[in-house]
């Protein structure tokens, strides 16, 4: 989605990050680091999410699982963001 947004902004003549900052989600680093500007993202902890799910499933089954569980997702700063203009 972020790559599509970057392409649409370019086609519209909007400079990233000069006129607009862009942030993606899930950190597909093999993709977002090979374009210019490299896209800032929020990294999802895929390994930890899978491990947590497997431990819960094999430990207690699906009964009794919380409806929501939160895990930290860290921002990965790259070239597609800039401070606001004054």
JSON list of C-alpha atoms in Angstrom, two decimals:
[
{"chain": "A", "resi": 1, "resn": "UNK", "atom": "CA", "xyz": [0.00, 0.00, 0.00]},
{"chain": "A", "resi": 2, "resn": "UNK", "atom": "CA", "xyz": [2.78, 2.42, 0.89]},
{"chain": "A", "resi": 3, "resn": "UNK", "atom": "CA", "xyz": [4.55, 1.75, -2.40]},
{"chain": "A", "resi": 4, "resn": "UNK", "atom": "CA", "xyz": [1.31, 2.44, -4.27]},
{"chain": "A", "resi": 5, "resn": "UNK", "atom": "CA", "xyz": [0.86, 5.65, -2.29]},
{"chain": "A", "resi": 6, "resn": "UNK", "atom": "CA", "xyz": [4.44, 6.69, -3.13]},
{"chain": "A", "resi": 7, "resn": "UNK", "atom": "CA", "xyz": [3.83, 6.07, -6.82]},
{"chain": "A", "resi": 8, "resn": "UNK", "atom": "CA", "xyz": [0.55, 8.04, -6.76]},
{"chain": "A", "resi": 9, "resn": "UNK", "atom": "CA", "xyz": [2.22, 10.93, -4.96]},
{"chain": "A", "resi": 10, "resn": "UNK", "atom": "CA", "xyz": [5.02, 10.99, -7.53]},
{"chain": "A", "resi": 11, "resn": "UNK", "atom": "CA", "xyz": [2.53, 10.97, -10.40]},
{"chain": "A", "resi": 12, "resn": "UNK", "atom": "CA", "xyz": [0.76, 13.92, -8.75]},
{"chain": "A", "resi": 13, "resn": "UNK", "atom": "CA", "xyz": [4.02, 15.84, -8.42]},
{"chain": "A", "resi": 14, "resn": "UNK", "atom": "CA", "xyz": [4.12, 15.63, -4.62]},
{"chain": "A", "resi": 15, "resn": "UNK", "atom": "CA", "xyz": [7.64, 15.31, -3.21]},
{"chain": "A", "resi": 16, "resn": "UNK", "atom": "CA", "xyz": [8.23, 12.67, -0.52]},
{"chain": "A", "resi": 17, "resn": "UNK", "atom": "CA", "xyz": [9.39, 13.66, 2.07]},
{"chain": "A", "resi": 18, "resn": "UNK", "atom": "CA", "xyz": [9.68, 17.30, 0.96]},
{"chain": "A", "resi": 19, "resn": "UNK", "atom": "CA", "xyz": [5.95, 18.03, 0.82]},
{"chain": "A", "resi": 20, "resn": "UNK", "atom": "CA", "xyz": [4.51, 14.93, 2.49]},
{"chain": "A", "resi": 21, "resn": "UNK", "atom": "CA", "xyz": [5.86, 12.21, 4.76]},
{"chain": "A", "resi": 22, "resn": "UNK", "atom": "CA", "xyz": [4.92, 8.59, 4.12]},
{"chain": "A", "resi": 23, "resn": "UNK", "atom": "CA", "xyz": [4.82, 5.69, 6.58]},
{"chain": "A", "resi": 24, "resn": "UNK", "atom": "CA", "xyz": [4.02, 2.07, 5.73]},
{"chain": "A", "resi": 25, "resn": "UNK", "atom": "CA", "xyz": [3.07, -0.83, 7.96]},
{"chain": "A", "resi": 26, "resn": "UNK", "atom": "CA", "xyz": [4.63, -4.29, 8.49]},
{"chain": "A", "resi": 27, "resn": "UNK", "atom": "CA", "xyz": [8.17, -3.50, 7.27]},
{"chain": "A", "resi": 28, "resn": "UNK", "atom": "CA", "xyz": [8.63, -5.55, 4.12]},
{"chain": "A", "resi": 29, "resn": "UNK", "atom": "CA", "xyz": [12.28, -4.44, 4.17]},
{"chain": "A", "resi": 30, "resn": "UNK", "atom": "CA", "xyz": [13.25, -6.38, 1.04]},
{"chain": "A", "resi": 31, "resn": "UNK", "atom": "CA", "xyz": [10.92, -4.05, -0.85]},
{"chain": "A", "resi": 32, "resn": "UNK", "atom": "CA", "xyz": [10.87, -0.72, 0.96]},
{"chain": "A", "resi": 33, "resn": "UNK", "atom": "CA", "xyz": [14.66, -0.39, 1.16]},
{"chain": "A", "resi": 34, "resn": "UNK", "atom": "CA", "xyz": [15.18, -0.91, -2.59]},
{"chain": "A", "resi": 35, "resn": "UNK", "atom": "CA", "xyz": [13.23, 2.15, -3.66]},
{"chain": "A", "resi": 36, "resn": "UNK", "atom": "CA", "xyz": [13.98, 5.81, -3.26]},
{"chain": "A", "resi": 37, "resn": "UNK", "atom": "CA", "xyz": [13.14, 7.25, -0.89]},
{"chain": "A", "resi": 38, "resn": "UNK", "atom": "CA", "xyz": [13.29, 4.17, 1.34]},
{"chain": "A", "resi": 39, "resn": "UNK", "atom": "CA", "xyz": [9.92, 4.01, 3.11]},
{"chain": "A", "resi": 40, "resn": "UNK", "atom": "CA", "xyz": [9.64, 4.42, 6.87]},
{"chain": "A", "resi": 41, "resn": "UNK", "atom": "CA", "xyz": [7.52, 1.62, 8.33]},
{"chain": "A", "resi": 42, "resn": "UNK", "atom": "CA", "xyz": [6.18, 0.08, 11.50]},
{"chain": "A", "resi": 43, "resn": "UNK", "atom": "CA", "xyz": [7.76, -3.34, 12.02]},
{"chain": "A", "resi": 44, "resn": "UNK", "atom": "CA", "xyz": [5.46, -6.15, 13.09]},
{"chain": "A", "resi": 45, "resn": "UNK", "atom": "CA", "xyz": [7.02, -8.85, 15.30]},
{"chain": "A", "resi": 46, "resn": "UNK", "atom": "CA", "xyz": [6.03, -11.74, 13.00]},
{"chain": "A", "resi": 47, "resn": "UNK", "atom": "CA", "xyz": [8.21, -14.35, 14.71]},
{"chain": "A", "resi": 48, "resn": "UNK", "atom": "CA", "xyz": [6.98, -13.39, 18.19]},
{"chain": "A", "resi": 49, "resn": "UNK", "atom": "CA", "xyz": [3.37, -13.35, 16.98]},
{"chain": "A", "resi": 50, "resn": "UNK", "atom": "CA", "xyz": [3.70, -16.86, 15.58]},
{"chain": "A", "resi": 51, "resn": "UNK", "atom": "CA", "xyz": [5.48, -18.18, 18.65]},
{"chain": "A", "resi": 52, "resn": "UNK", "atom": "CA", "xyz": [2.86, -16.68, 20.94]},
{"chain": "A", "resi": 53, "resn": "UNK", "atom": "CA", "xyz": [0.02, -18.19, 18.89]},
{"chain": "A", "resi": 54, "resn": "UNK", "atom": "CA", "xyz": [1.64, -21.65, 18.81]},
{"chain": "A", "resi": 55, "resn": "UNK", "atom": "CA", "xyz": [2.32, -21.62, 22.54]},
{"chain": "A", "resi": 56, "resn": "UNK", "atom": "CA", "xyz": [-1.28, -20.68, 23.31]},
{"chain": "A", "resi": 57, "resn": "UNK", "atom": "CA", "xyz": [-2.77, -23.12, 20.84]},
{"chain": "A", "resi": 58, "resn": "UNK", "atom": "CA", "xyz": [-0.69, -26.12, 21.95]},
{"chain": "A", "resi": 59, "resn": "UNK", "atom": "CA", "xyz": [-0.79, -25.13, 25.62]},
{"chain": "A", "resi": 60, "resn": "UNK", "atom": "CA", "xyz": [-4.51, -24.56, 26.14]},
{"chain": "A", "resi": 61, "resn": "UNK", "atom": "CA", "xyz": [-6.28, -24.71, 22.81]},
{"chain": "A", "resi": 62, "resn": "UNK", "atom": "CA", "xyz": [-8.41, -21.86, 21.60]},
{"chain": "A", "resi": 63, "resn": "UNK", "atom": "CA", "xyz": [-10.74, -21.87, 24.61]},
{"chain": "A", "resi": 64, "resn": "UNK", "atom": "CA", "xyz": [-9.88, -19.22, 27.14]},
{"chain": "A", "resi": 65, "resn": "UNK", "atom": "CA", "xyz": [-7.77, -17.13, 24.79]},
{"chain": "A", "resi": 66, "resn": "UNK", "atom": "CA", "xyz": [-8.00, -13.40, 25.19]},
{"chain": "A", "resi": 67, "resn": "UNK", "atom": "CA", "xyz": [-9.84, -11.69, 22.36]},
{"chain": "A", "resi": 68, "resn": "UNK", "atom": "CA", "xyz": [-6.95, -9.24, 21.96]},
{"chain": "A", "resi": 69, "resn": "UNK", "atom": "CA", "xyz": [-3.27, -9.38, 22.70]},
{"chain": "A", "resi": 70, "resn": "UNK", "atom": "CA", "xyz": [-0.93, -6.48, 22.12]},
{"chain": "A", "resi": 71, "resn": "UNK", "atom": "CA", "xyz": [2.70, -6.76, 21.10]},
{"chain": "A", "resi": 72, "resn": "UNK", "atom": "CA", "xyz": [5.15, -3.92, 20.63]},
{"chain": "A", "resi": 73, "resn": "UNK", "atom": "CA", "xyz": [5.59, -2.72, 17.06]},
{"chain": "A", "resi": 74, "resn": "UNK", "atom": "CA", "xyz": [8.59, -0.47, 16.53]},
{"chain": "A", "resi": 75, "resn": "UNK", "atom": "CA", "xyz": [8.94, 2.27, 13.95]},
{"chain": "A", "resi": 76, "resn": "UNK", "atom": "CA", "xyz": [11.78, 1.84, 11.44]},
{"chain": "A", "resi": 77, "resn": "UNK", "atom": "CA", "xyz": [12.82, 5.31, 10.35]},
{"chain": "A", "resi": 78, "resn": "UNK", "atom": "CA", "xyz": [14.01, 5.67, 6.77]},
{"chain": "A", "resi": 79, "resn": "UNK", "atom": "CA", "xyz": [14.05, 8.42, 4.14]},
{"chain": "A", "resi": 80, "resn": "UNK", "atom": "CA", "xyz": [10.31, 8.94, 3.53]},
{"chain": "A", "resi": 81, "resn": "UNK", "atom": "CA", "xyz": [9.63, 11.13, 6.57]},
{"chain": "A", "resi": 82, "resn": "UNK", "atom": "CA", "xyz": [10.78, 14.62, 7.47]},
{"chain": "A", "resi": 83, "resn": "UNK", "atom": "CA", "xyz": [9.98, 17.07, 10.25]},
{"chain": "A", "resi": 84, "resn": "UNK", "atom": "CA", "xyz": [7.04, 19.38, 9.59]},
{"chain": "A", "resi": 85, "resn": "UNK", "atom": "CA", "xyz": [7.86, 22.59, 7.79]},
{"chain": "A", "resi": 86, "resn": "UNK", "atom": "CA", "xyz": [7.63, 25.68, 9.95]}
]
